[in-house]
């Protein structure tokens, strides 16, 4: 037995952990989020939706009615796959992006994060390869690492994943004899890159994956959040057998419910349900039926349109502020979603600059968080989803001062890595999301 | 790449699954639960609490007030460890059983099932040993199997886990050179065995585990549900460094919130949070703050006392009905909790009898579900938590007819295993919990 406690070690159970545990580490952004949540800091770091756009009085009433009339169901255990009523409503939500799953294809999960965990759990042995855009969602990279899978990044351009680069990655893995389990893809208003994959690329990427026998995991949190309301059909709508789809209510409604879902080919779906029963028994009836009641009672399409309007204004504000205060950076202008992926001038390391930015009361996420291989120090993810337009403008103004000083220091002393690193840590402050 | 789909297989992704996935199988009770949920069936199978005892109008009002006044927090992302307000309330709940953790020791999870998943995830490599009572909770055995850990059962008697048997199991594993990661223990009103571990045994078991350097995982869903309100201090209250504690609101309040927690030594707690962030990002703020508001506004101790009264009456009814209708069985008389663990007469196989019981419109869980090694066919778990006393009595009456016919058949034809097995499957019916 290796678990013998010893008073001389800080952690008496250190010797008892599983191999997978030793690779776990706190996201480099976690301490940051604690700081970024302080009211005096303008946080351009989180992916928190702008919940003030929700009709809270109506949500409160819908929920109270649910509990008063159907509380013994809403507060009881459910089944592992999820309540049929919410699965039927999800089918309607997915139809907005041209998908036509059956409610039986849907597995409801504790946010789409759990769906991603389950997908990785059922597919990935240690050492397997997951292909992912470079950059990719920080939370997904954490899941792949937790299951000891290796991420091979596939480069993107301003239109998203580059098909030719995907062919090259597949060829390289084949040459090395590596087992690819799936391609993880964020087609709409990519986190962090902000871009949307055009229809022709969707078709080309699907054809490549079909011919290579590689499953596509399509993670689509932002597809209904194009500023102009435009839709490009989901990859899942083109190939429901070859594409495992992940959806979420976190950005369409609210993340506090922790409600997401997977839509999967039949045999895969059955394994996802088994894995989920082992992980959590069943998703929350309370959240499921609260959302089902909301979708039934409220004009949710209108509500999503309100969100889109709020984010469009914020994105325009951030774009204008960047043009005014940080013309030495370069960035894409997103057509939807939450993020502007901003390239900094040569010499800046966004990871080492971050403590100095928080000292100047502005926060962002360093681009390094979005790569499994240490790339990204020349980028930062700027979120426009949560702060007011006035705060966004003020945040970019503060950030410009930080970048300006950083450039002066680089000019005087060389690289800023040698400067003191004094990110204040305050783990008592509740941290906002890592999404 | 092994993921190449082939039109000739039912599951084109069959070759792509992780090794752990191939061992996943549906719980033998899952099809049963779908059947057992039909209104005409008296289900003595589920572990669903009697939610009609809750003051739903008050719960509805508390929730509506929360959303109307603090909706932008309650519906927003939270941090991975859980909201401080609920963690502080949990400390008060734990104090009822003499535990004195700090709120920082608490990690909030999606039901205690997720806590168990996380504990197993951070400790167990494939082939590691988990010691568990024989019988043990079916959902825990599923988690251990999902992480490819091997369960070694330690026998129980009418006072719970037998300390001498624990010594023997430890010695056997040591002799075989096997790595034990923890002892999984349900000290109060055991699921399924119904027994409560006396104080002296708690101390003896702790001393044995301390001396062997084995972590104790204490799973305590029912500790506050002694019919007479009596408390035996939790093992965690005796050794907070050597005991990782799992708690839940599923039985004290309601399972639909999916809110449980772990209280763990500092270094372990930090790893649990990392693992949970990877699995679900953060627990539901909506559920967390709903429960915190309930605990703040409602006399929750009085409410638990109401639950106790309801369960005491139901347990007495089941005990009397067993005495009247099934005197050829033997059973313990529980002092709390949800279950009577019933031993059937020689010749009965409770697993093969189950389809015939559901045909007779009564359901139970076969004892085989509670062992990792095929034992248990001479027992059934009878739950008294959910049906009305009248239904419980009717259920036992129906069950006695099934047992009677089974015994006649055994006498005439030998073992009932040779009889047709026609459990109806109906996966469209929502299944109640697996707890």
mmCIF file with all atom_site columns, C-alpha atoms in Angstrom, chain A residues 85-186:
data_model
loop_
_atom_site.group_PDB
_atom_site.id
_atom_site.type_symbol
_atom_site.label_atom_id
_atom_site.label_alt_id
_atom_site.label_comp_id
_atom_site.label_asym_id
_atom_site.label_entity_id
_atom_site.label_seq_id
_atom_site.pdbx_PDB_ins_code
_atom_site.Cartn_x
_atom_site.Cartn_y
_atom_site.Cartn_z
_atom_site.occupancy
_atom_site.B_iso_or_equiv
_atom_site.pdbx_formal_charge
_atom_site.auth_seq_id
_atom_site.auth_comp_id
_atom_site.auth_asym_id
_atom_site.auth_atom_id
_atom_site.pdbx_PDB_model_num
ATOM 1   C CA . UNK A 1 85  ? -39.653 17.410 -22.001 1.00 0.00 ? 85  UNK A CA 1
ATOM 2   C CA . UNK A 1 86  ? -36.315 19.223 -22.089 1.00 0.00 ? 86  UNK A CA 1
ATOM 3   C CA . UNK A 1 87  ? -34.932 16.888 -24.755 1.00 0.00 ? 87  UNK A CA 1
ATOM 4   C CA . UNK A 1 88  ? -37.914 17.785 -26.944 1.00 0.00 ? 88  UNK A CA 1
ATOM 5   C CA . UNK A 1 89  ? -37.306 21.490 -26.358 1.00 0.00 ? 89  UNK A CA 1
ATOM 6   C CA . UNK A 1 90  ? -33.621 21.031 -27.234 1.00 0.00 ? 90  UNK A CA 1
ATOM 7   C CA . UNK A 1 91  ? -34.637 19.572 -30.571 1.00 0.00 ? 91  UNK A CA 1
ATOM 8   C CA . UNK A 1 92  ? -36.460 22.839 -31.270 1.00 0.00 ? 92  UNK A CA 1
ATOM 9   C CA . UNK A 1 93  ? -33.418 24.883 -30.287 1.00 0.00 ? 93  UNK A CA 1
ATOM 10  C CA . UNK A 1 94  ? -31.201 22.778 -32.552 1.00 0.00 ? 94  UNK A CA 1
ATOM 11  C CA . UNK A 1 95  ? -33.638 23.199 -35.449 1.00 0.00 ? 95  UNK A CA 1
ATOM 12  C CA . UNK A 1 96  ? -32.665 26.886 -35.493 1.00 0.00 ? 96  UNK A CA 1
ATOM 13  C CA . UNK A 1 97  ? -29.304 25.735 -36.854 1.00 0.00 ? 97  UNK A CA 1
ATOM 14  C CA . UNK A 1 98  ? -30.873 23.266 -39.316 1.00 0.00 ? 98  UNK A CA 1
ATOM 15  C CA . UNK A 1 99  ? -30.300 20.128 -37.211 1.00 0.00 ? 99  UNK A CA 1
ATOM 16  C CA . UNK A 1 100 ? -33.014 17.476 -37.036 1.00 0.00 ? 100 UNK A CA 1
ATOM 17  C CA . UNK A 1 101 ? -32.114 15.086 -34.220 1.00 0.00 ? 101 UNK A CA 1
ATOM 18  C CA . UNK A 1 102 ? -34.678 12.916 -32.475 1.00 0.00 ? 102 UNK A CA 1
ATOM 19  C CA . UNK A 1 103 ? -35.195 13.655 -28.748 1.00 0.00 ? 103 UNK A CA 1
ATOM 20  C CA . UNK A 1 104 ? -33.819 10.154 -28.080 1.00 0.00 ? 104 UNK A CA 1
ATOM 21  C CA . UNK A 1 105 ? -30.475 11.251 -29.549 1.00 0.00 ? 105 UNK A CA 1
ATOM 22  C CA . UNK A 1 106 ? -30.017 13.879 -26.835 1.00 0.00 ? 106 UNK A CA 1
ATOM 23  C CA . UNK A 1 107 ? -28.080 13.309 -23.605 1.00 0.00 ? 107 UNK A CA 1
ATOM 24  C CA . UNK A 1 108 ? -28.482 16.117 -21.078 1.00 0.00 ? 108 UNK A CA 1
ATOM 25  C CA . UNK A 1 109 ? -25.390 17.012 -19.079 1.00 0.00 ? 109 UNK A CA 1
ATOM 26  C CA . UNK A 1 110 ? -24.134 19.334 -16.334 1.00 0.00 ? 110 UNK A CA 1
ATOM 27  C CA . UNK A 1 111 ? -23.147 22.051 -18.794 1.00 0.00 ? 111 UNK A CA 1
ATOM 28  C CA . UNK A 1 112 ? -21.533 21.142 -22.087 1.00 0.00 ? 112 UNK A CA 1
ATOM 29  C CA . UNK A 1 113 ? -18.324 20.823 -20.080 1.00 0.00 ? 113 UNK A CA 1
ATOM 30  C CA . UNK A 1 114 ? -19.627 17.534 -18.669 1.00 0.00 ? 114 UNK A CA 1
ATOM 31  C CA . UNK A 1 115 ? -20.588 16.390 -22.171 1.00 0.00 ? 115 UNK A CA 1
ATOM 32  C CA . UNK A 1 116 ? -17.017 17.061 -23.260 1.00 0.00 ? 116 UNK A CA 1
ATOM 33  C CA . UNK A 1 117 ? -15.730 15.187 -20.217 1.00 0.00 ? 117 UNK A CA 1
ATOM 34  C CA . UNK A 1 118 ? -17.940 12.205 -21.045 1.00 0.00 ? 118 UNK A CA 1
ATOM 35  C CA . UNK A 1 119 ? -16.961 12.175 -24.717 1.00 0.00 ? 119 UNK A CA 1
ATOM 36  C CA . UNK A 1 120 ? -13.295 12.218 -23.782 1.00 0.00 ? 120 UNK A CA 1
ATOM 37  C CA . UNK A 1 121 ? -13.858 9.581  -21.093 1.00 0.00 ? 121 UNK A CA 1
ATOM 38  C CA . UNK A 1 122 ? -15.458 7.112  -23.488 1.00 0.00 ? 122 UNK A CA 1
ATOM 39  C CA . UNK A 1 123 ? -13.021 7.689  -26.377 1.00 0.00 ? 123 UNK A CA 1
ATOM 40  C CA . UNK A 1 124 ? -9.579  8.566  -25.054 1.00 0.00 ? 124 UNK A CA 1
ATOM 41  C CA . UNK A 1 125 ? -6.930  6.273  -23.656 1.00 0.00 ? 125 UNK A CA 1
ATOM 42  C CA . UNK A 1 126 ? -3.712  7.888  -22.413 1.00 0.00 ? 126 UNK A CA 1
ATOM 43  C CA . UNK A 1 127 ? -1.549  8.867  -25.372 1.00 0.00 ? 127 UNK A CA 1
ATOM 44  C CA . UNK A 1 128 ? -4.399  9.081  -27.895 1.00 0.00 ? 128 UNK A CA 1
ATOM 45  C CA . UNK A 1 129 ? -4.472  12.171 -30.079 1.00 0.00 ? 129 UNK A CA 1
ATOM 46  C CA . UNK A 1 130 ? -7.218  14.777 -30.143 1.00 0.00 ? 130 UNK A CA 1
ATOM 47  C CA . UNK A 1 131 ? -7.031  17.230 -33.008 1.00 0.00 ? 131 UNK A CA 1
ATOM 48  C CA . UNK A 1 132 ? -8.110  20.749 -32.046 1.00 0.00 ? 132 UNK A CA 1
ATOM 49  C CA . UNK A 1 133 ? -7.925  24.163 -33.599 1.00 0.00 ? 133 UNK A CA 1
ATOM 50  C CA . UNK A 1 134 ? -4.944  26.222 -32.529 1.00 0.00 ? 134 UNK A CA 1
ATOM 51  C CA . UNK A 1 135 ? -5.950  28.139 -30.438 1.00 0.00 ? 135 UNK A CA 1
ATOM 52  C CA . UNK A 1 136 ? -8.757  26.184 -28.727 1.00 0.00 ? 136 UNK A CA 1
ATOM 53  C CA . UNK A 1 137 ? -11.082 26.476 -25.742 1.00 0.00 ? 137 UNK A CA 1
ATOM 54  C CA . UNK A 1 138 ? -9.097  26.387 -22.480 1.00 0.00 ? 138 UNK A CA 1
ATOM 55  C CA . UNK A 1 139 ? -11.701 24.200 -20.732 1.00 0.00 ? 139 UNK A CA 1
ATOM 56  C CA . UNK A 1 140 ? -11.526 21.595 -23.489 1.00 0.00 ? 140 UNK A CA 1
ATOM 57  C CA . UNK A 1 141 ? -7.734  21.468 -23.320 1.00 0.00 ? 141 UNK A CA 1
ATOM 58  C CA . UNK A 1 142 ? -8.092  20.825 -19.567 1.00 0.00 ? 142 UNK A CA 1
ATOM 59  C CA . UNK A 1 143 ? -10.387 17.861 -20.191 1.00 0.00 ? 143 UNK A CA 1
ATOM 60  C CA . UNK A 1 144 ? -8.070  16.346 -22.801 1.00 0.00 ? 144 UNK A CA 1
ATOM 61  C CA . UNK A 1 145 ? -5.150  16.714 -20.377 1.00 0.00 ? 145 UNK A CA 1
ATOM 62  C CA . UNK A 1 146 ? -7.188  15.149 -17.546 1.00 0.00 ? 146 UNK A CA 1
ATOM 63  C CA . UNK A 1 147 ? -7.600  11.997 -19.652 1.00 0.00 ? 147 UNK A CA 1
ATOM 64  C CA . UNK A 1 148 ? -3.925  12.121 -20.675 1.00 0.00 ? 148 UNK A CA 1
ATOM 65  C CA . UNK A 1 149 ? -4.757  12.609 -24.350 1.00 0.00 ? 149 UNK A CA 1
ATOM 66  C CA . UNK A 1 150 ? -2.328  14.583 -26.503 1.00 0.00 ? 150 UNK A CA 1
ATOM 67  C CA . UNK A 1 151 ? -3.618  17.620 -28.365 1.00 0.00 ? 151 UNK A CA 1
ATOM 68  C CA . UNK A 1 152 ? -2.336  18.238 -31.864 1.00 0.00 ? 152 UNK A CA 1
ATOM 69  C CA . UNK A 1 153 ? -3.278  21.755 -32.891 1.00 0.00 ? 153 UNK A CA 1
ATOM 70  C CA . UNK A 1 154 ? -4.476  22.462 -36.414 1.00 0.00 ? 154 UNK A CA 1
ATOM 71  C CA . UNK A 1 155 ? -3.843  26.056 -37.518 1.00 0.00 ? 155 UNK A CA 1
ATOM 72  C CA . UNK A 1 156 ? -6.650  28.519 -38.204 1.00 0.00 ? 156 UNK A CA 1
ATOM 73  C CA . UNK A 1 157 ? -6.889  31.626 -40.339 1.00 0.00 ? 157 UNK A CA 1
ATOM 74  C CA . UNK A 1 158 ? -9.480  34.398 -40.382 1.00 0.00 ? 158 UNK A CA 1
ATOM 75  C CA . UNK A 1 159 ? -12.065 31.904 -41.656 1.00 0.00 ? 159 UNK A CA 1
ATOM 76  C CA . UNK A 1 160 ? -11.371 29.266 -39.009 1.00 0.00 ? 160 UNK A CA 1
ATOM 77  C CA . UNK A 1 161 ? -9.710  25.884 -39.253 1.00 0.00 ? 161 UNK A CA 1
ATOM 78  C CA . UNK A 1 162 ? -7.628  25.535 -42.418 1.00 0.00 ? 162 UNK A CA 1
ATOM 79  C CA . UNK A 1 163 ? -8.638  22.364 -44.299 1.00 0.00 ? 163 UNK A CA 1
ATOM 80  C CA . UNK A 1 164 ? -5.209  21.898 -45.837 1.00 0.00 ? 164 UNK A CA 1
ATOM 81  C CA . UNK A 1 165 ? -3.653  22.069 -42.369 1.00 0.00 ? 165 UNK A CA 1
ATOM 82  C CA . UNK A 1 166 ? -6.089  19.383 -41.228 1.00 0.00 ? 166 UNK A CA 1
ATOM 83  C CA . UNK A 1 167 ? -4.935  17.122 -44.074 1.00 0.00 ? 167 UNK A CA 1
ATOM 84  C CA . UNK A 1 168 ? -1.341  17.706 -43.021 1.00 0.00 ? 168 UNK A CA 1
ATOM 85  C CA . UNK A 1 169 ? -2.069  16.945 -39.353 1.00 0.00 ? 169 UNK A CA 1
ATOM 86  C CA . UNK A 1 170 ? -3.832  13.724 -40.322 1.00 0.00 ? 170 UNK A CA 1
ATOM 87  C CA . UNK A 1 171 ? -0.936  12.702 -42.537 1.00 0.00 ? 171 UNK A CA 1
ATOM 88  C CA . UNK A 1 172 ? 1.598   13.497 -39.823 1.00 0.00 ? 172 UNK A CA 1
ATOM 89  C CA . UNK A 1 173 ? -0.280  11.437 -37.223 1.00 0.00 ? 173 UNK A CA 1
ATOM 90  C CA . UNK A 1 174 ? -0.671  8.555  -39.664 1.00 0.00 ? 174 UNK A CA 1
ATOM 91  C CA . UNK A 1 175 ? 3.033   8.660  -40.416 1.00 0.00 ? 175 UNK A CA 1
ATOM 92  C CA . UNK A 1 176 ? 3.821   8.582  -36.689 1.00 0.00 ? 176 UNK A CA 1
ATOM 93  C CA . UNK A 1 177 ? 1.384   5.710  -36.160 1.00 0.00 ? 177 UNK A CA 1
ATOM 94  C CA . UNK A 1 178 ? -0.651  7.734  -33.688 1.00 0.00 ? 178 UNK A CA 1
ATOM 95  C CA . UNK A 1 179 ? -4.302  7.053  -32.928 1.00 0.00 ? 179 UNK A CA 1
ATOM 96  C CA . UNK A 1 180 ? -6.573  10.035 -33.495 1.00 0.00 ? 180 UNK A CA 1
ATOM 97  C CA . UNK A 1 181 ? -9.827  9.804  -31.550 1.00 0.00 ? 181 UNK A CA 1
ATOM 98  C CA . UNK A 1 182 ? -11.607 12.903 -32.766 1.00 0.00 ? 182 UNK A CA 1
ATOM 99  C CA . UNK A 1 183 ? -11.373 16.415 -34.148 1.00 0.00 ? 183 UNK A CA 1
ATOM 100 C CA . UNK A 1 184 ? -12.621 18.956 -31.599 1.00 0.00 ? 184 UNK A CA 1
ATOM 101 C CA . UNK A 1 185 ? -14.050 21.939 -33.423 1.00 0.00 ? 185 UNK A CA 1
ATOM 102 C CA . UNK A 1 186 ? -15.746 25.240 -32.448 1.00 0.00 ? 186 UNK A CA 1
#
